[in-house]
CSV table of C-alpha atoms in Angstrom, one decimal:
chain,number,residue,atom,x,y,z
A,84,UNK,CA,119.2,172.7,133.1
A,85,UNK,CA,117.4,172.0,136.5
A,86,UNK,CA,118.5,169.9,139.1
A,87,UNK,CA,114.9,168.6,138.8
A,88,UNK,CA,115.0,168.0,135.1
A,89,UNK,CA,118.2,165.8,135.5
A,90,UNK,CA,117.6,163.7,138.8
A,91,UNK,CA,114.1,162.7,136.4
A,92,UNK,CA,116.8,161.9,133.8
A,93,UNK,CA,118.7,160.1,136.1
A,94,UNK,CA,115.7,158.2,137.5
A,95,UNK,CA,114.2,156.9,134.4
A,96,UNK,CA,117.9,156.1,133.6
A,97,UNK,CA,118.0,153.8,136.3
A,98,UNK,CA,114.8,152.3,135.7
A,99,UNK,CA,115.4,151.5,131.8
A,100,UNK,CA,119.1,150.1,132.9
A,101,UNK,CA,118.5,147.8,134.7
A,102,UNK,CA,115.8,146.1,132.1
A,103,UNK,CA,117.8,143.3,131.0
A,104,UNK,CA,118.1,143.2,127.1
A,105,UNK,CA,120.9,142.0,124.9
A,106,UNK,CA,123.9,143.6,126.8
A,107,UNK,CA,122.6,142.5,130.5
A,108,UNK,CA,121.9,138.9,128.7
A,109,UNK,CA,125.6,138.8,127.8
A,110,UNK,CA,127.1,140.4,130.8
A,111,UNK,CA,124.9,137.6,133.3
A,112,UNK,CA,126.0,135.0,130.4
A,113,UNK,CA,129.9,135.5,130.8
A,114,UNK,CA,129.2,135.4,134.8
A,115,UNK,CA,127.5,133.0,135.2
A,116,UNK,CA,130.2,130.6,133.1
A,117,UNK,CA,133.2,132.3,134.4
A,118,UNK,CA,132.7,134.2,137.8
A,119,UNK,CA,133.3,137.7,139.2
A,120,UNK,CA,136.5,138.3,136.7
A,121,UNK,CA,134.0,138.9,134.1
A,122,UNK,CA,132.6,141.7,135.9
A,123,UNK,CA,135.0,144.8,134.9
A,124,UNK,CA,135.5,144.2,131.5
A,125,UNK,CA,132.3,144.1,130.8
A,126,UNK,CA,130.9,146.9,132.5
A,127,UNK,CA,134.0,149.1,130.5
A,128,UNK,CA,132.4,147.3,127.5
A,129,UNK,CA,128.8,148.2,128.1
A,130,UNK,CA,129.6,151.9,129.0
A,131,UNK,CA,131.8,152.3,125.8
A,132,UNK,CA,129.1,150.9,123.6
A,133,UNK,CA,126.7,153.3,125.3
A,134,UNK,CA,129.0,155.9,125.0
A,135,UNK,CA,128.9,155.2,121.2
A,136,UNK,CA,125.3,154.8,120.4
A,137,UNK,CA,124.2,157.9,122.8
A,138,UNK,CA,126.9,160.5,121.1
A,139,UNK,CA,125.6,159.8,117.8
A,140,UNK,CA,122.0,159.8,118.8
A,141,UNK,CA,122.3,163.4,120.5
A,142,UNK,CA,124.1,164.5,117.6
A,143,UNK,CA,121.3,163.4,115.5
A,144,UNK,CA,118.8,165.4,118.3
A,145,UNK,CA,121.2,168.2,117.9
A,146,UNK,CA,120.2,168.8,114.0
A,147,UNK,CA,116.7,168.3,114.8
A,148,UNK,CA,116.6,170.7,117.7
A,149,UNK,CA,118.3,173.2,115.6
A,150,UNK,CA,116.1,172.3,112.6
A,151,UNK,CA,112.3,172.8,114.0
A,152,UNK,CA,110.7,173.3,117.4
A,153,UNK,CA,107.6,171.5,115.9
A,154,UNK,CA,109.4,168.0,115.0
A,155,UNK,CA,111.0,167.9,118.0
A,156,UNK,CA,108.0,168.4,120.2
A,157,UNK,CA,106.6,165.5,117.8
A,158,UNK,CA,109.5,163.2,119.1
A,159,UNK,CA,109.0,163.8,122.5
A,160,UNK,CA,105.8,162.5,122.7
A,161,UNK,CA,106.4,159.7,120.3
A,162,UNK,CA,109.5,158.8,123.5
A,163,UNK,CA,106.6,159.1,125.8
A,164,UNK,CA,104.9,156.5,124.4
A,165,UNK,CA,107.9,154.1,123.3
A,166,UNK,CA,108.2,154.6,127.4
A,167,UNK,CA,104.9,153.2,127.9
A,168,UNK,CA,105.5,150.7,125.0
A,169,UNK,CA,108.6,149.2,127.2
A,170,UNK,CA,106.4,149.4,130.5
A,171,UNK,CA,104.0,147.4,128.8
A,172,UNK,CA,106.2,144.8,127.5
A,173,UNK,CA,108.4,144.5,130.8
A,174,UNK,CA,105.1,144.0,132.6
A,175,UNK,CA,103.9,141.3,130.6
A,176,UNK,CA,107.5,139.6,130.6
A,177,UNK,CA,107.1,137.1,133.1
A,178,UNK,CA,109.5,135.3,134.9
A,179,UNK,CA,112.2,134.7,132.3
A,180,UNK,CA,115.6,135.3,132.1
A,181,UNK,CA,117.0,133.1,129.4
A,182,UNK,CA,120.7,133.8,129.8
A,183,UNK,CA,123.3,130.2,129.0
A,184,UNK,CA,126.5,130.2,131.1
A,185,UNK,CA,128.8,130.5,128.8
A,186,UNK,CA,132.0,128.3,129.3
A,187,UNK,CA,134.5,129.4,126.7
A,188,UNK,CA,137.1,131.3,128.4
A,189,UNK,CA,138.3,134.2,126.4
A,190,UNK,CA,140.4,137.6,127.6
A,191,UNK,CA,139.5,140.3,129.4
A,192,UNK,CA,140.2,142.4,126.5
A,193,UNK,CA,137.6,140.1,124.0
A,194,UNK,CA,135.0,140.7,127.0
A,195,UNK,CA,135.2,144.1,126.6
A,196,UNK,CA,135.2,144.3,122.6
A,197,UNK,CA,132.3,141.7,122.8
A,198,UNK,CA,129.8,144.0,125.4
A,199,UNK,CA,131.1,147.2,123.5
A,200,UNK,CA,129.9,145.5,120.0
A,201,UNK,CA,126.4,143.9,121.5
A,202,UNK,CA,125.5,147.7,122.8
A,203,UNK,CA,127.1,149.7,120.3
A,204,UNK,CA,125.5,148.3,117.1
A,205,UNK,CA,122.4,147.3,118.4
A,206,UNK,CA,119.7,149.3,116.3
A,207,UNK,CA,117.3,149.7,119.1
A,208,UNK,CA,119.9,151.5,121.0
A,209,UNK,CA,120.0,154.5,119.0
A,210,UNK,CA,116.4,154.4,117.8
A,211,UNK,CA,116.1,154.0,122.1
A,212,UNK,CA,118.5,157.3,122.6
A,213,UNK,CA,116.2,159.3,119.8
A,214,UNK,CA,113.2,158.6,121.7
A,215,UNK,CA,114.3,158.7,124.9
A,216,UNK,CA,117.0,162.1,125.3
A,217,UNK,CA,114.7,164.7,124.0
A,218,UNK,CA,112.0,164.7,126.9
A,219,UNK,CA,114.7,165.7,129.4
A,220,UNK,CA,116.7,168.6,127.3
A,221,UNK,CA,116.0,172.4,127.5
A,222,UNK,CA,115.9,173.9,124.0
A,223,UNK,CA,116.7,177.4,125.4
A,224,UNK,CA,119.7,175.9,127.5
A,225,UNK,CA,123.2,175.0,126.1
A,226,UNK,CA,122.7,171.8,124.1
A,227,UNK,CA,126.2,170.6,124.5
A,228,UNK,CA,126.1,171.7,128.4
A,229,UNK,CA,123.2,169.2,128.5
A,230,UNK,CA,125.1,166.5,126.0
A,231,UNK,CA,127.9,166.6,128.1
A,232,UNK,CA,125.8,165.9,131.7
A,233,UNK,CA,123.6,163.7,130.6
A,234,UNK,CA,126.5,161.6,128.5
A,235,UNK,CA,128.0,161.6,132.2
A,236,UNK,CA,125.2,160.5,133.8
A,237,UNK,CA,124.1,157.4,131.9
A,238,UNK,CA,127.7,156.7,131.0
A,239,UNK,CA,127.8,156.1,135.0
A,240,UNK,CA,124.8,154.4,135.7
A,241,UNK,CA,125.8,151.8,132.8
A,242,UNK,CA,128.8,150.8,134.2
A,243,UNK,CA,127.1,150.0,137.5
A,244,UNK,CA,124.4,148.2,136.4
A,245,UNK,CA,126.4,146.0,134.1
A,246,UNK,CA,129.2,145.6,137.0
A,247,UNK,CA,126.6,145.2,139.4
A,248,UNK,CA,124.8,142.4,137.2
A,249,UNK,CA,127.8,140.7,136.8
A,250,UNK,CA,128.8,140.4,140.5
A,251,UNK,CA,124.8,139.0,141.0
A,252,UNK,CA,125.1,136.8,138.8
A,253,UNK,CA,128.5,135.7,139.6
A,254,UNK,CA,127.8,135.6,143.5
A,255,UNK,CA,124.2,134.7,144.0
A,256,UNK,CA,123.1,132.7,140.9
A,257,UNK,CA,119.8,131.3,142.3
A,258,UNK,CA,118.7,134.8,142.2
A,259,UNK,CA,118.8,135.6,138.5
A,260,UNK,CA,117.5,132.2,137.5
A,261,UNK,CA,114.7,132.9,140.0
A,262,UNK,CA,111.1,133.2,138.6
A,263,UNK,CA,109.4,134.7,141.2
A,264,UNK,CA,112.4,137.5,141.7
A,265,UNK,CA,112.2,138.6,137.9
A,266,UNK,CA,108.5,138.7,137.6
A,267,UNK,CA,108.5,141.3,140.7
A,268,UNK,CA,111.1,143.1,138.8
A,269,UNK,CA,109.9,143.0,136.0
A,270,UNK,CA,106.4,144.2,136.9
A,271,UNK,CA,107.7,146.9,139.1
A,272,UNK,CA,110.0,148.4,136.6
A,273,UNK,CA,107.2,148.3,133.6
A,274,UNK,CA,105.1,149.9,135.8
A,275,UNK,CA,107.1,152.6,137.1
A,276,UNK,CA,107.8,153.0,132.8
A,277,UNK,CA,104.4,153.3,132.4
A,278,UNK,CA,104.3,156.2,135.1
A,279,UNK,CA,106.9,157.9,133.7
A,280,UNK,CA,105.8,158.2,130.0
A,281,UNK,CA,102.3,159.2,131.2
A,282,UNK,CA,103.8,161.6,133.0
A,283,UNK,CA,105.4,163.0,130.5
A,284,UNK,CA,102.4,163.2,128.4
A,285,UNK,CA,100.5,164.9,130.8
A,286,UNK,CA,103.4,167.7,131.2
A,287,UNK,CA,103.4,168.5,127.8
A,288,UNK,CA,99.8,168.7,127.7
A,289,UNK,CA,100.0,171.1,130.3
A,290,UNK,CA,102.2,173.7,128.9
C-alpha cells in the first residue's frame, strides 16, 4: 500500500466522520444534557461499534476480492457513487441538527454500550463499509496488511470525532444549534464528497 493511497483513505475518512448521523446525534444528545463526562465513553463506544461493523464488512470484501476481480471493480464504482449520493444529500441538508439534550443520567458504562449499539447495528454502517473500503485497497497487496491499517486508521479518527463532538457540544452549545455554522458545514463537506467520488470515477476510467 502507498502512502498516497492511505492519506486519501484517511482524508475521505475524515470528511465522512464528521457527517453527523445517528452516532454523532447521540454523542451531541448525551452532551448536551450531561456535559463534558459524556465525552470518553462515548467516543470508546463509537470506536468499538465501528470496530464491529468495519471487521465484518472487510471480511465480507475479503471473499469477494478473493472471489472475482470483475465484481469487485463493479463495487468500487457503485462506492463512488454512494460518495456522491452522500455529497448530494449533505449538500442539500440545510441547517439542521436535530439533536434533544438528553437529561436522564445513566453510567459511563451504559454510555458506552448505548454508542457501541447505535453504530454497530446500524444497517447503513456495513452496507457504508462495503461501498466505501474497496476504492482504497490494493488487490495485489496483502489484504490483511491493508485490513489491519486501515482498521487503525478509522478506528482513530472515530474516537476523535466522537470525543471531539462531545467536548463541542458540551463546551460551546450555541455552535451546534447554529444554523448558519451547519449549513457551511454541511455544504463544504458534501461538496468535498462529491469531489471525491468523481474522482474516483475518473481514476478508474483512466486505467
Amino acid at each position: 500500500m502507498s502512502f498516497e493511497n492511505w492519506a486519501a483513505f484517511a482524508a475521505a475518512s475524515t470528511i465522512l466522520l464528521v457527517i453527523p448521523g445517528p452516532t454523532i446525534l447521540l454523542v451531541v444528545s448525551y452532551a448536551l444534557g450531561q456535559g463534558w463526562r459524556t465525552a470518553l465513553p462515548m467516543a470508546v463506544g463509537v470506536a468499538l461499534g465501528d470496530f464491529t461493523a468495519m471487521t465484518l464488512s472487510m471480511l465480507g470484501i475479503g471473499a469477494l476480492l478473493a472471489a472475482s476481480a470483475t465484481v469487485f471493480t463493479v463495487l468500487k464504482l457503485i462506492g463512488a457513487g454512494y460518495l456522491i449520493y452522500l455529497g448530494v444529500k449533505l449538500f442539500r441538508a440545510g441547517g439542521a441538527l436535530k439533536a434533544e439534550p438528553r437529561t436522564d443520567v445513566v453510567s459511563s458504562a451504559k454510555m458506552m454500550a448505548h454508542a457501541w449499539l447505535v453504530t454497530a447495528l446500524n444497517p447503513k454502517s456495513i452496507t457504508f463499509f462495503v461501498a466505501f473500503l474497496p476504492q482504497f485497497l490494493d488487490r495485489h497487496a496483502d489484504f490483511w496488511t491493508q485490513m489491519l491499517i486501515f482498521e487503525t486508521t478509522f478506528l482513530a479518527l472515530a474516537f476523535a470525532n466522537a470525543f471531539g463532538y462531545a467536548l463541542i457540544a458540551a463546551r460551546a452549545r450555541n455552535v451546534v444549534r447554529n444554523p448558519k455554522a451547519i449549513r457551511i458545514f454541511n455544504r463544504t463537506g458534501g461538496t468535498l464528497l462529491v469531489g471525491a467520488g468523481i474522482a474516483t470515477v475518473a481514476m478508474r476510467s483512466g486505467n
